[in-house]
XYZ file of C-alpha atoms in Angstrom:
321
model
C 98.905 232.312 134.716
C 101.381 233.782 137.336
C 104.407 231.593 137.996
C 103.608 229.268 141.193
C 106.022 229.611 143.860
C 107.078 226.432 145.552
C 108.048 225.943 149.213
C 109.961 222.507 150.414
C 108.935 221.520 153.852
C 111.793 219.873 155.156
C 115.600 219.836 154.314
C 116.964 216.281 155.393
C 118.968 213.847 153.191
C 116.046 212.934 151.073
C 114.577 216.770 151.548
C 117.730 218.150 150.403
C 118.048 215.653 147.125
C 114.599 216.611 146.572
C 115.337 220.662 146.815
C 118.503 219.324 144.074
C 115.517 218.466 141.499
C 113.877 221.388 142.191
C 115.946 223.963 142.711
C 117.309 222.320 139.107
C 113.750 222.377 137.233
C 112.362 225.367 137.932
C 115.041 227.272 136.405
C 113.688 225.727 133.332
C 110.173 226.122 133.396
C 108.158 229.057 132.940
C 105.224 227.250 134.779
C 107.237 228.274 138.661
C 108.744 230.957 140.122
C 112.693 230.544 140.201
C 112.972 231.078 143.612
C 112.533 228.164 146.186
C 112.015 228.629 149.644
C 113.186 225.504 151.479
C 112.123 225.529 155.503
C 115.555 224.372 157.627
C 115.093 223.201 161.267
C 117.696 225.466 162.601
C 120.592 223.671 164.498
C 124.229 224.735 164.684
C 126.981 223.068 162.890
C 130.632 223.765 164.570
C 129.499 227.200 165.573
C 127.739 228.249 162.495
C 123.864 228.451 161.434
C 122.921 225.598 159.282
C 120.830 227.166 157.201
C 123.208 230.272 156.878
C 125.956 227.439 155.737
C 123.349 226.585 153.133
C 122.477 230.108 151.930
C 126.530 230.469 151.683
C 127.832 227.590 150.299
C 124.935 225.908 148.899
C 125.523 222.402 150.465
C 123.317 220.696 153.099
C 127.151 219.570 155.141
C 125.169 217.552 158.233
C 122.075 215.599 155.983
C 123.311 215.725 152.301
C 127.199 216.325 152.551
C 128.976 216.469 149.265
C 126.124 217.415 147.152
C 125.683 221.236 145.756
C 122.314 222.803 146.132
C 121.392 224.996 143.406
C 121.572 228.646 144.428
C 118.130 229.536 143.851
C 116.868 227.090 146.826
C 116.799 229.462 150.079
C 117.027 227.917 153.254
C 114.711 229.421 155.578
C 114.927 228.619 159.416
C 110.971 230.263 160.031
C 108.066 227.749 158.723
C 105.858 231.035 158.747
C 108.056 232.692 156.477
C 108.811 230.034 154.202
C 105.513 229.416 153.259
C 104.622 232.956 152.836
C 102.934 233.672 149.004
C 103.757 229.850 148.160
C 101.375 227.939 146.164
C 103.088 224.679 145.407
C 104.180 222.974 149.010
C 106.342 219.787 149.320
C 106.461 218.135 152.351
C 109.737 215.788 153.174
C 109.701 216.049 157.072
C 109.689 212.587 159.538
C 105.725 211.815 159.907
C 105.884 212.634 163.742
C 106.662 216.558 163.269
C 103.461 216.712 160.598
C 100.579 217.814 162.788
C 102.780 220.823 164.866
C 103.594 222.232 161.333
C 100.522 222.232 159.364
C 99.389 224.072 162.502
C 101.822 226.650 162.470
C 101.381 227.027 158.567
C 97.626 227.101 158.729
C 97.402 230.996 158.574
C 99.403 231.456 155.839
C 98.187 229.113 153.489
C 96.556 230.989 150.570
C 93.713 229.692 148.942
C 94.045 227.277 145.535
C 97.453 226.391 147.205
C 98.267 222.306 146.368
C 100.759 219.809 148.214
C 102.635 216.718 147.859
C 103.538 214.637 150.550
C 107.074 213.004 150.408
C 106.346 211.063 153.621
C 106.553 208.124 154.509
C 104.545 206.862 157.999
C 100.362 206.260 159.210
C 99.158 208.026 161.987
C 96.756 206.156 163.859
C 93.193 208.211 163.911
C 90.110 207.742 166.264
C 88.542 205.190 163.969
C 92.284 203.724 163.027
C 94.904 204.508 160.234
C 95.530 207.765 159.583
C 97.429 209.046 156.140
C 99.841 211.338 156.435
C 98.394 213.216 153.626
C 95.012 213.334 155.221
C 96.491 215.108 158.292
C 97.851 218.033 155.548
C 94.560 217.637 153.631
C 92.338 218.351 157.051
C 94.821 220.848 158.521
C 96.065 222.980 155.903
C 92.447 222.717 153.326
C 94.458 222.147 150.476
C 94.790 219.661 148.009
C 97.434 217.020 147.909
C 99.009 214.385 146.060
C 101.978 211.795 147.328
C 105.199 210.460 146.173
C 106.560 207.348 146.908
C 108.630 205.120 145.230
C 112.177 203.115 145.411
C 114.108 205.972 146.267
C 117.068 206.005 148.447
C 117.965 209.339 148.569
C 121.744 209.486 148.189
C 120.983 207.549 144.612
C 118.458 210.111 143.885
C 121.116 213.076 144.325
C 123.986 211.086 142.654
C 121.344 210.749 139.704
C 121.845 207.279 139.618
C 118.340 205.778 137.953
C 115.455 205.368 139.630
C 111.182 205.226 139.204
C 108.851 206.962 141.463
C 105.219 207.631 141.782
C 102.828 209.831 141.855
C 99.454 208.991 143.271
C 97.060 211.904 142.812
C 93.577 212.242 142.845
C 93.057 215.418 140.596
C 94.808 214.486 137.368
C 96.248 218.254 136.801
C 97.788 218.488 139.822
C 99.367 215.380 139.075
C 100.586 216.825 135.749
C 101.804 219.548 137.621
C 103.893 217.734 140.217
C 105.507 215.733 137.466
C 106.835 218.953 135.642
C 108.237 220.010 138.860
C 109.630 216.816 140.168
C 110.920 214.302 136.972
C 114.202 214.253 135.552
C 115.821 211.713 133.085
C 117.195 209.452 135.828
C 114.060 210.033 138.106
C 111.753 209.049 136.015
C 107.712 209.835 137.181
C 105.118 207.563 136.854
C 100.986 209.372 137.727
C 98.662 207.307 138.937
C 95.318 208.273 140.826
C 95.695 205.735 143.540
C 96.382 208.075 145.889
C 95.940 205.767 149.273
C 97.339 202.654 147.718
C 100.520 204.534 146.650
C 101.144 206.168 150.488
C 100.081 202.870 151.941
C 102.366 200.930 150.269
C 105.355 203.631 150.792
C 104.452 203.666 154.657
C 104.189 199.777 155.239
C 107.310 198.593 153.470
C 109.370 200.436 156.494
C 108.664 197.612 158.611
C 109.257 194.744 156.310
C 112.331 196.608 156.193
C 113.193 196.387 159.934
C 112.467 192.659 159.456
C 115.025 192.778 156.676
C 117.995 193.948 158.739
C 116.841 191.370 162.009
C 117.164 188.847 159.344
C 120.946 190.191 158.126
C 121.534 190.449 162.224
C 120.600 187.003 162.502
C 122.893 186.014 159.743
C 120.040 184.613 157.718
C 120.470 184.285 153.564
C 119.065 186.042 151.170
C 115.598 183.617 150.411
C 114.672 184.530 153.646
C 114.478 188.447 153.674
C 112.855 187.787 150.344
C 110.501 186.151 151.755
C 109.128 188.789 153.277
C 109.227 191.471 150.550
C 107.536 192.094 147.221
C 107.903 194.800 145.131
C 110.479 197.363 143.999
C 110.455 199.697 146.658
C 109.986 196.921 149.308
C 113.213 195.488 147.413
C 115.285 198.372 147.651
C 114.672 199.599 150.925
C 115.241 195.755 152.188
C 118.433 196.160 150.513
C 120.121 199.240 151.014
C 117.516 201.507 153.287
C 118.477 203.222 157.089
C 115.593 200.871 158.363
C 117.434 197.695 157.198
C 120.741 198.921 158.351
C 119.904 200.381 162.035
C 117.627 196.849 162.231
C 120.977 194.518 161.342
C 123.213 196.455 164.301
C 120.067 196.153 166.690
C 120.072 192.791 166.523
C 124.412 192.810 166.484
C 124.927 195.186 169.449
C 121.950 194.530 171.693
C 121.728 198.929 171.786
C 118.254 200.277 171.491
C 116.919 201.697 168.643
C 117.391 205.219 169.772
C 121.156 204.710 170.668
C 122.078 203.027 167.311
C 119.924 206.643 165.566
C 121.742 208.595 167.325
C 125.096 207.016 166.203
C 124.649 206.028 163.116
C 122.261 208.649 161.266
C 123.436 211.526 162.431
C 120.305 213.213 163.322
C 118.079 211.724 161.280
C 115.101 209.630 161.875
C 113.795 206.198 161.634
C 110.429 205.672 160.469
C 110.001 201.857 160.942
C 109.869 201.015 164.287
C 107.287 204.341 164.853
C 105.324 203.140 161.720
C 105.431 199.615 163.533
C 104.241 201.026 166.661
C 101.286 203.230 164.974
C 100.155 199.899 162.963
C 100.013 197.766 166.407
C 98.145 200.200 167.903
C 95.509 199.942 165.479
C 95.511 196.327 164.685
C 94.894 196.084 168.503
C 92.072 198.150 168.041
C 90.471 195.887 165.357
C 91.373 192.812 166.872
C 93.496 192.126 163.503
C 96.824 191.202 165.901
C 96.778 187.035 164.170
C 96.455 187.842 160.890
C 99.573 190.490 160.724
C 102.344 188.300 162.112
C 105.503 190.420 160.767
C 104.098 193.727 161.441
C 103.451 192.933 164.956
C 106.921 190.895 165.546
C 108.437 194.003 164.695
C 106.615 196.091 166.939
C 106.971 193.962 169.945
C 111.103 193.458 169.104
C 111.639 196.943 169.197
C 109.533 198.083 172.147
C 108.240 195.091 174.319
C 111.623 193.463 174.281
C 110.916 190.660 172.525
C 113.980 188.018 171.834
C 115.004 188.989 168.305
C 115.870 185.146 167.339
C 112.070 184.682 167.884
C 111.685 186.704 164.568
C 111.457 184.042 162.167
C 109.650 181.663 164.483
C 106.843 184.276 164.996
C 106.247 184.233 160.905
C 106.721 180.284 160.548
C 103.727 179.676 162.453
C 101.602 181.851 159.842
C 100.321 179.513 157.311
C 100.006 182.489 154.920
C 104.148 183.269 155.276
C 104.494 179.468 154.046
């Protein structure tokens, strides 16, 4: 079998730890080509060409400052020609840019090529939620798997230890993605619950948001619990971008897109938008009453809802009791 060469869509903070694993595992494997492509949205950084400070000193400096890239990851600024004669893609990109890209890849894409979405967000579709990975499935003909897990991706590149999975519906491309993607301290679980897995990874964004209007509010620790569940859920309530943009929303009455701008330098939030895609179609199914957090969050963020009505919206829920 040739050696499968493996593009990274995406080079943000948790692309970039991602392309750290990567760029790190192939090197030992004689199942993938040593050389990683890794597609860079272009911007300039104090003059210079981000992905030329990249190819030079091997260091994302604006999304994943103090960590060294391996050498054989190649920042490319063209999508076209950072896919070109890849057969393993990994997509790490904020859910909105999805659609434009697949379509730009489309022609490029060689046959028997496979995917694994890194994304977390829904899209909302003609008949209602949309996966991310079904937009890359329909666009791009190829088949993909998803990884989601309790990953915050500074702890990921520090190698502190942490459990992911992978859902994926064909059980060798599952295989496959685990060989390229596990370390010791990142430790893969394979599943074939593809849609549960992405669901679950997409949804907990806006328990998150809840999570930081609760800190805002100055409310204890039972009651953001209150609202979570699981490990991921956990950890992003904890320590996540979500949680932390959501606490100085409610502290310094800024808008969501002011506090981004100051506070992630560049980056993007995907709780409010997932928020916003969820209402949409909950509106559409008349399924507003029986999703009391998801739509609080929503309606705090865009409809300018009082942010001390948080908790009230949720007490009134009998299932929240």
């Amino acid at each position: 079998m040739p050696a499968k060469k493996v593009c990274i869509v995406g080079s943000g903070n948790w692309g970039s730890s991602i392309a750290k694993i990567i760029g790190h595992n192939v090197k030992g494997s004689n199942r993938f080509n040593p050389m990683v492509n890794m597609w860079v949205y272009e911007e300039m950084i104090e003059g210079r060409k981000l992905t030329e400070i990249i190819n030079t000193e091997h260091e994302n400096v604006k999304y994943l400052p103090g960590h060294k890239l391996p050498k054989n990851v190649v920042a490319v600024p063209d999508i076209t020609e950072a896919v070109k004669g890849a057969n393993v893609l990994v997509f790490v990109v904020p859910h909105q840019f999805i659609g434009k890209l697949c379509d730009q890849m489309k022609p490029h894409v060689t046959e028997g090529t496979i995917g694994i979405s890194l994304i977390k967000g829904v899209d909302e579709g003609p008949d209602g939620l949309k996966l991310i990975s079904d937009i890359i499935r329909e666009k791009l003909e190829v088949e993909v798997s998803v990884l989601m897990g309790a990953n915050i991706a500074n702890e990921v590149a520090d190698e502190k230890f942490c459990e992911t999975t992978i859902g994926a519906k064909n059980e060798a491309n599952g295989q496959i993605f685990k060989e390229l993607l596990q370390t010791p301290n990142f430790r893969i679980t394979v599943v074939q619950e593809s849609d549960t897995v992405e669901l679950c990874g997409a949804l907990k964004n806006i328990v998150a948001v809840g999570a930081g209007f609760c800190d805002g509010l100055g409310f204890g620790d039972n009651t953001k619990a209150a609202s979570c569940g699981v490990a991921d859920l956990i950890t992003t309530c904890y320590g996540g971008r979500n949680r932390r943009v959501a606490e100085a929303f409610v502290r310094t009455a800024k808008s969501i897109e002011e506090l981004e701008a100051e506070m992630l330098n560049g980056q993007k939030l995907q709780g409010p938008q997932t928020s916003a895609e969820v209402y949409k179609i909950l509106k559409k199914k008349n399924m507003i009453d029986k999703f009391p957090l998801f739509v609080a969050v929503y309606q705090i963020c865009f409809e300018g809802k009082e942010v001390k009505e948080f908790i009230t919206c949720l007490q009134n829920h009998p299932e929240h009791m």
